[in-house]
PDB file of C-alpha atoms in Angstrom:
ATOM      1  CA  MET A  25      42.417 279.029  53.534  1.00  0.00           C
ATOM      2  CA  GLU A  26      44.716 276.282  52.338  1.00  0.00           C
ATOM      3  CA  THR A  27      47.799 275.148  54.138  1.00  0.00           C
ATOM      4  CA  THR A  28      50.816 274.549  52.013  1.00  0.00           C
ATOM      5  CA  ASN A  29      53.863 272.544  52.899  1.00  0.00           C
ATOM      6  CA  THR A  30      56.824 274.805  53.138  1.00  0.00           C
ATOM      7  CA  PRO A  31      60.357 273.506  52.692  1.00  0.00           C
ATOM      8  CA  LYS A  32      60.972 274.021  56.437  1.00  0.00           C
ATOM      9  CA  SER A  33      57.997 271.854  57.454  1.00  0.00           C
ATOM     10  CA  ASN A  34      59.099 269.093  55.037  1.00  0.00           C
ATOM     11  CA  LYS A  35      62.604 269.129  56.554  1.00  0.00           C
ATOM     12  CA  PHE A  36      61.126 268.959  60.054  1.00  0.00           C
ATOM     13  CA  LYS A  37      58.903 265.997  59.122  1.00  0.00           C
ATOM     14  CA  LYS A  38      61.912 264.178  57.628  1.00  0.00           C
ATOM     15  CA  TRP A  39      63.955 264.897  60.743  1.00  0.00           C
ATOM     16  CA  ILE A  40      61.195 263.559  63.021  1.00  0.00           C
ATOM     17  CA  ARG A  41      60.784 260.441  60.864  1.00  0.00           C
ATOM     18  CA  ASN A  42      64.540 259.760  60.851  1.00  0.00           C
ATOM     19  CA  PHE A  43      64.730 260.369  64.597  1.00  0.00           C
ATOM     20  CA  ILE A  44      61.932 257.865  65.274  1.00  0.00           C
ATOM     21  CA  ILE A  45      63.563 255.257  63.004  1.00  0.00           C
ATOM     22  CA  ILE A  46      66.924 255.678  64.763  1.00  0.00           C
ATOM     23  CA  LEU A  47      65.193 255.491  68.149  1.00  0.00           C
ATOM     24  CA  LEU A  48      63.417 252.239  67.186  1.00  0.00           C
ATOM     25  CA  ILE A  49      66.649 250.699  65.883  1.00  0.00           C
ATOM     26  CA  GLY A  50      68.461 251.713  69.080  1.00  0.00           C
ATOM     27  CA  PHE A  51      65.705 250.262  71.270  1.00  0.00           C
ATOM     28  CA  SER A  52      65.734 247.011  69.251  1.00  0.00           C
ATOM     29  CA  ILE A  53      69.499 246.654  69.687  1.00  0.00           C
ATOM     30  CA  PHE A  54      69.236 247.377  73.419  1.00  0.00           C
ATOM     31  CA  PHE A  55      66.377 244.867  73.831  1.00  0.00           C
ATOM     32  CA  TYR A  56      68.291 242.158  71.950  1.00  0.00           C
ATOM     33  CA  PHE A  57      71.459 242.543  74.028  1.00  0.00           C
ATOM     34  CA  ARG A  58      69.540 242.848  77.305  1.00  0.00           C
ATOM     35  CA  PHE A  59      67.266 239.826  76.889  1.00  0.00           C
ATOM     36  CA  TYR A  60      68.420 237.583  74.007  1.00  0.00           C
ATOM     37  CA  PHE A  61      72.212 237.861  73.833  1.00  0.00           C
ATOM     38  CA  VAL A  62      73.801 234.876  75.602  1.00  0.00           C
ATOM     39  CA  LEU A  63      76.349 236.311  78.003  1.00  0.00           C
ATOM     40  CA  GLY A  64      77.859 232.917  78.781  1.00  0.00           C
ATOM     41  CA  THR A  65      77.265 229.205  79.096  1.00  0.00           C
ATOM     42  CA  GLY A  66      78.355 226.761  81.750  1.00  0.00           C
ATOM     43  CA  VAL A  67      77.720 223.642  83.779  1.00  0.00           C
ATOM     44  CA  LYS A  68      76.558 223.581  87.401  1.00  0.00           C
ATOM     45  CA  ALA A  69      76.539 220.461  89.567  1.00  0.00           C
ATOM     46  CA  GLY A  70      74.854 219.887  92.887  1.00  0.00           C
ATOM     47  CA  SER A  71      71.903 218.443  94.706  1.00  0.00           C
ATOM     48  CA  LEU A  72      68.588 219.264  93.052  1.00  0.00           C
ATOM     49  CA  ASN A  73      66.373 220.934  95.643  1.00  0.00           C
ATOM     50  CA  TYR A  74      63.185 221.468  93.638  1.00  0.00           C
ATOM     51  CA  VAL A  75      61.607 222.120  90.251  1.00  0.00           C
ATOM     52  CA  VAL A  76      58.184 223.800  90.099  1.00  0.00           C
ATOM     53  CA  HIS A  77      55.766 224.966  87.419  1.00  0.00           C
ATOM     54  CA  LYS A  78      54.453 228.373  88.499  1.00  0.00           C
ATOM     55  CA  GLY A  79      53.353 231.807  87.412  1.00  0.00           C
ATOM     56  CA  TYR A  80      50.294 234.052  87.225  1.00  0.00           C
ATOM     57  CA  VAL A  81      50.193 234.896  83.526  1.00  0.00           C
ATOM     58  CA  PHE A  82      53.174 233.004  82.111  1.00  0.00           C
ATOM     59  CA  LYS A  83      53.581 229.508  83.576  1.00  0.00           C
ATOM     60  CA  THR A  84      57.296 228.755  83.710  1.00  0.00           C
ATOM     61  CA  TYR A  85      59.473 226.021  85.191  1.00  0.00           C
ATOM     62  CA  GLU A  86      61.755 227.190  87.995  1.00  0.00           C
ATOM     63  CA  GLY A  87      64.305 225.188  89.971  1.00  0.00           C
ATOM     64  CA  LYS A  88      66.988 225.389  92.609  1.00  0.00           C
ATOM     65  CA  LEU A  89      70.279 223.524  92.868  1.00  0.00           C
ATOM     66  CA  ILE A  90      72.255 223.355  96.131  1.00  0.00           C
ATOM     67  CA  GLN A  91      76.027 223.316  95.706  1.00  0.00           C
ATOM     68  CA  ALA A  92      78.180 222.381  98.700  1.00  0.00           C
ATOM     69  CA  GLY A  93      81.642 223.801  99.057  1.00  0.00           C
ATOM     70  CA  PHE A  94      84.393 224.642 101.492  1.00  0.00           C
ATOM     71  CA  ARG A  95      85.206 228.145 102.567  1.00  0.00           C
ATOM     72  CA  GLY A  96      88.444 228.971 104.309  1.00  0.00           C
ATOM     73  CA  ASN A  97      88.696 231.372 107.199  1.00  0.00           C
ATOM     74  CA  PRO A  98      89.447 234.802 105.688  1.00  0.00           C
ATOM     75  CA  LYS A  99      91.930 235.691 108.472  1.00  0.00           C
ATOM     76  CA  GLY A 100      93.807 232.430 108.163  1.00  0.00           C
ATOM     77  CA  MET A 101      92.855 231.315 111.666  1.00  0.00           C
ATOM     78  CA  GLY A 102      90.702 228.380 112.626  1.00  0.00           C
ATOM     79  CA  ASN A 103      89.071 225.692 110.572  1.00  0.00           C
ATOM     80  CA  SER A 104      87.402 225.897 107.196  1.00  0.00           C
ATOM     81  CA  THR A 105      83.618 225.723 107.156  1.00  0.00           C
ATOM     82  CA  ILE A 106      81.190 224.027 104.809  1.00  0.00           C
ATOM     83  CA  GLN A 107      79.021 226.504 102.981  1.00  0.00           C
ATOM     84  CA  SER A 108      76.186 225.877 100.549  1.00  0.00           C
ATOM     85  CA  TYR A 109      75.509 227.909  97.442  1.00  0.00           C
ATOM     86  CA  GLU A 110      72.111 228.100  95.826  1.00  0.00           C
ATOM     87  CA  PHE A 111      71.742 228.240  92.055  1.00  0.00           C
ATOM     88  CA  GLU A 112      68.258 229.295  90.961  1.00  0.00           C
ATOM     89  CA  PHE A 113      67.385 228.683  87.333  1.00  0.00           C
ATOM     90  CA  SER A 114      64.568 228.579  84.791  1.00  0.00           C
ATOM     91  CA  ILE A 115      63.792 225.811  82.309  1.00  0.00           C
ATOM     92  CA  THR A 116      62.200 226.444  78.908  1.00  0.00           C
ATOM     93  CA  ASP A 117      61.947 222.821  77.716  1.00  0.00           C
ATOM     94  CA  LYS A 118      59.061 220.810  79.226  1.00  0.00           C
ATOM     95  CA  SER A 119      60.780 217.436  78.751  1.00  0.00           C
ATOM     96  CA  ILE A 120      63.852 218.617  80.710  1.00  0.00           C
ATOM     97  CA  ALA A 121      61.598 219.998  83.454  1.00  0.00           C
ATOM     98  CA  ASP A 122      59.644 216.740  83.678  1.00  0.00           C
ATOM     99  CA  THR A 123      62.861 214.720  83.985  1.00  0.00           C
ATOM    100  CA  LEU A 124      64.172 217.033  86.714  1.00  0.00           C
ATOM    101  CA  MET A 125      60.851 216.933  88.593  1.00  0.00           C
ATOM    102  CA  LEU A 126      61.401 213.194  89.024  1.00  0.00           C
ATOM    103  CA  SER A 127      64.993 213.731  90.192  1.00  0.00           C
ATOM    104  CA  GLY A 128      64.524 215.805  93.356  1.00  0.00           C
ATOM    105  CA  GLY A 129      67.300 215.267  95.899  1.00  0.00           C
ATOM    106  CA  LYS A 130      69.648 213.613  93.403  1.00  0.00           C
ATOM    107  CA  GLU A 131      73.030 214.897  92.282  1.00  0.00           C
ATOM    108  CA  VAL A 132      72.663 216.495  88.850  1.00  0.00           C
ATOM    109  CA  GLU A 133      74.846 218.319  86.356  1.00  0.00           C
ATOM    110  CA  LEU A 134      73.040 220.946  84.286  1.00  0.00           C
ATOM    111  CA  ARG A 135      74.154 222.956  81.281  1.00  0.00           C
ATOM    112  CA  TYR A 136      72.819 226.520  81.267  1.00  0.00           C
ATOM    113  CA  LYS A 137      72.865 229.834  79.393  1.00  0.00           C
ATOM    114  CA  GLU A 138      73.252 233.157  81.175  1.00  0.00           C
ATOM    115  CA  TYR A 139      71.425 236.264  79.955  1.00  0.00           C
ATOM    116  CA  LEU A 140      71.644 239.848  81.203  1.00  0.00           C
ATOM    117  CA  GLY A 141      67.939 239.934  82.035  1.00  0.00           C
ATOM    118  CA  ALA A 142      64.936 237.687  82.528  1.00  0.00           C
ATOM    119  CA  LEU A 143      61.799 237.673  80.374  1.00  0.00           C
ATOM    120  CA  PRO A 144      58.421 236.783  81.906  1.00  0.00           C
ATOM    121  CA  TRP A 145      57.685 234.053  79.332  1.00  0.00           C
ATOM    122  CA  ARG A 146      61.163 232.538  79.679  1.00  0.00           C
ATOM    123  CA  GLY A 147      61.269 232.429  83.484  1.00  0.00           C
ATOM    124  CA  TYR A 148      62.132 234.400  86.595  1.00  0.00           C
ATOM    125  CA  SER A 149      65.875 233.788  86.414  1.00  0.00           C
ATOM    126  CA  LYS A 150      68.534 235.027  84.045  1.00  0.00           C
ATOM    127  CA  TYR A 151      69.993 231.487  84.089  1.00  0.00           C
ATOM    128  CA  VAL A 152      68.185 229.108  81.715  1.00  0.00           C
ATOM    129  CA  VAL A 153      68.918 225.365  81.805  1.00  0.00           C
ATOM    130  CA  TYR A 154      68.858 223.796  78.342  1.00  0.00           C
ATOM    131  CA  GLN A 155      70.457 220.365  78.878  1.00  0.00           C
ATOM    132  CA  ILE A 156      70.906 217.680  81.535  1.00  0.00           C
ATOM    133  CA  VAL A 157      74.488 216.409  81.530  1.00  0.00           C
ATOM    134  CA  ASN A 158      74.225 213.769  84.242  1.00  0.00           C
ATOM    135  CA  ILE A 159      71.901 212.525  86.998  1.00  0.00           C
ATOM    136  CA  LYS A 160      73.390 210.366  89.797  1.00  0.00           C
TER     137      LYS A 160
END
């Protein structure tokens, strides 16, 4: 007994193929915008707390910047308080990481890119430092 391709089975195979192609294109677009599209860039300044090289499978450079600032009393009564903000970031360039490792505790200005999501081989943070502006 031979099986023959009927016009209906050919149409179904074409539909499945087209559906898979559209699904792959959609997933590729989603993946690009989620992990590779730069949402924004900026500069952060503060006291460099630490830079470490860590990871189980992917060894990445991670750091933390402490930014001091003033916060007013929300009810308008009393004094303002000093509050610190932490900025955790990843570094992809080894030379930048090495320079920052020698600058712990100093005031630094860092230029960074913000992504919607983090990738394991890029670092744990969605903020990726790509340039040192100033070290004081």
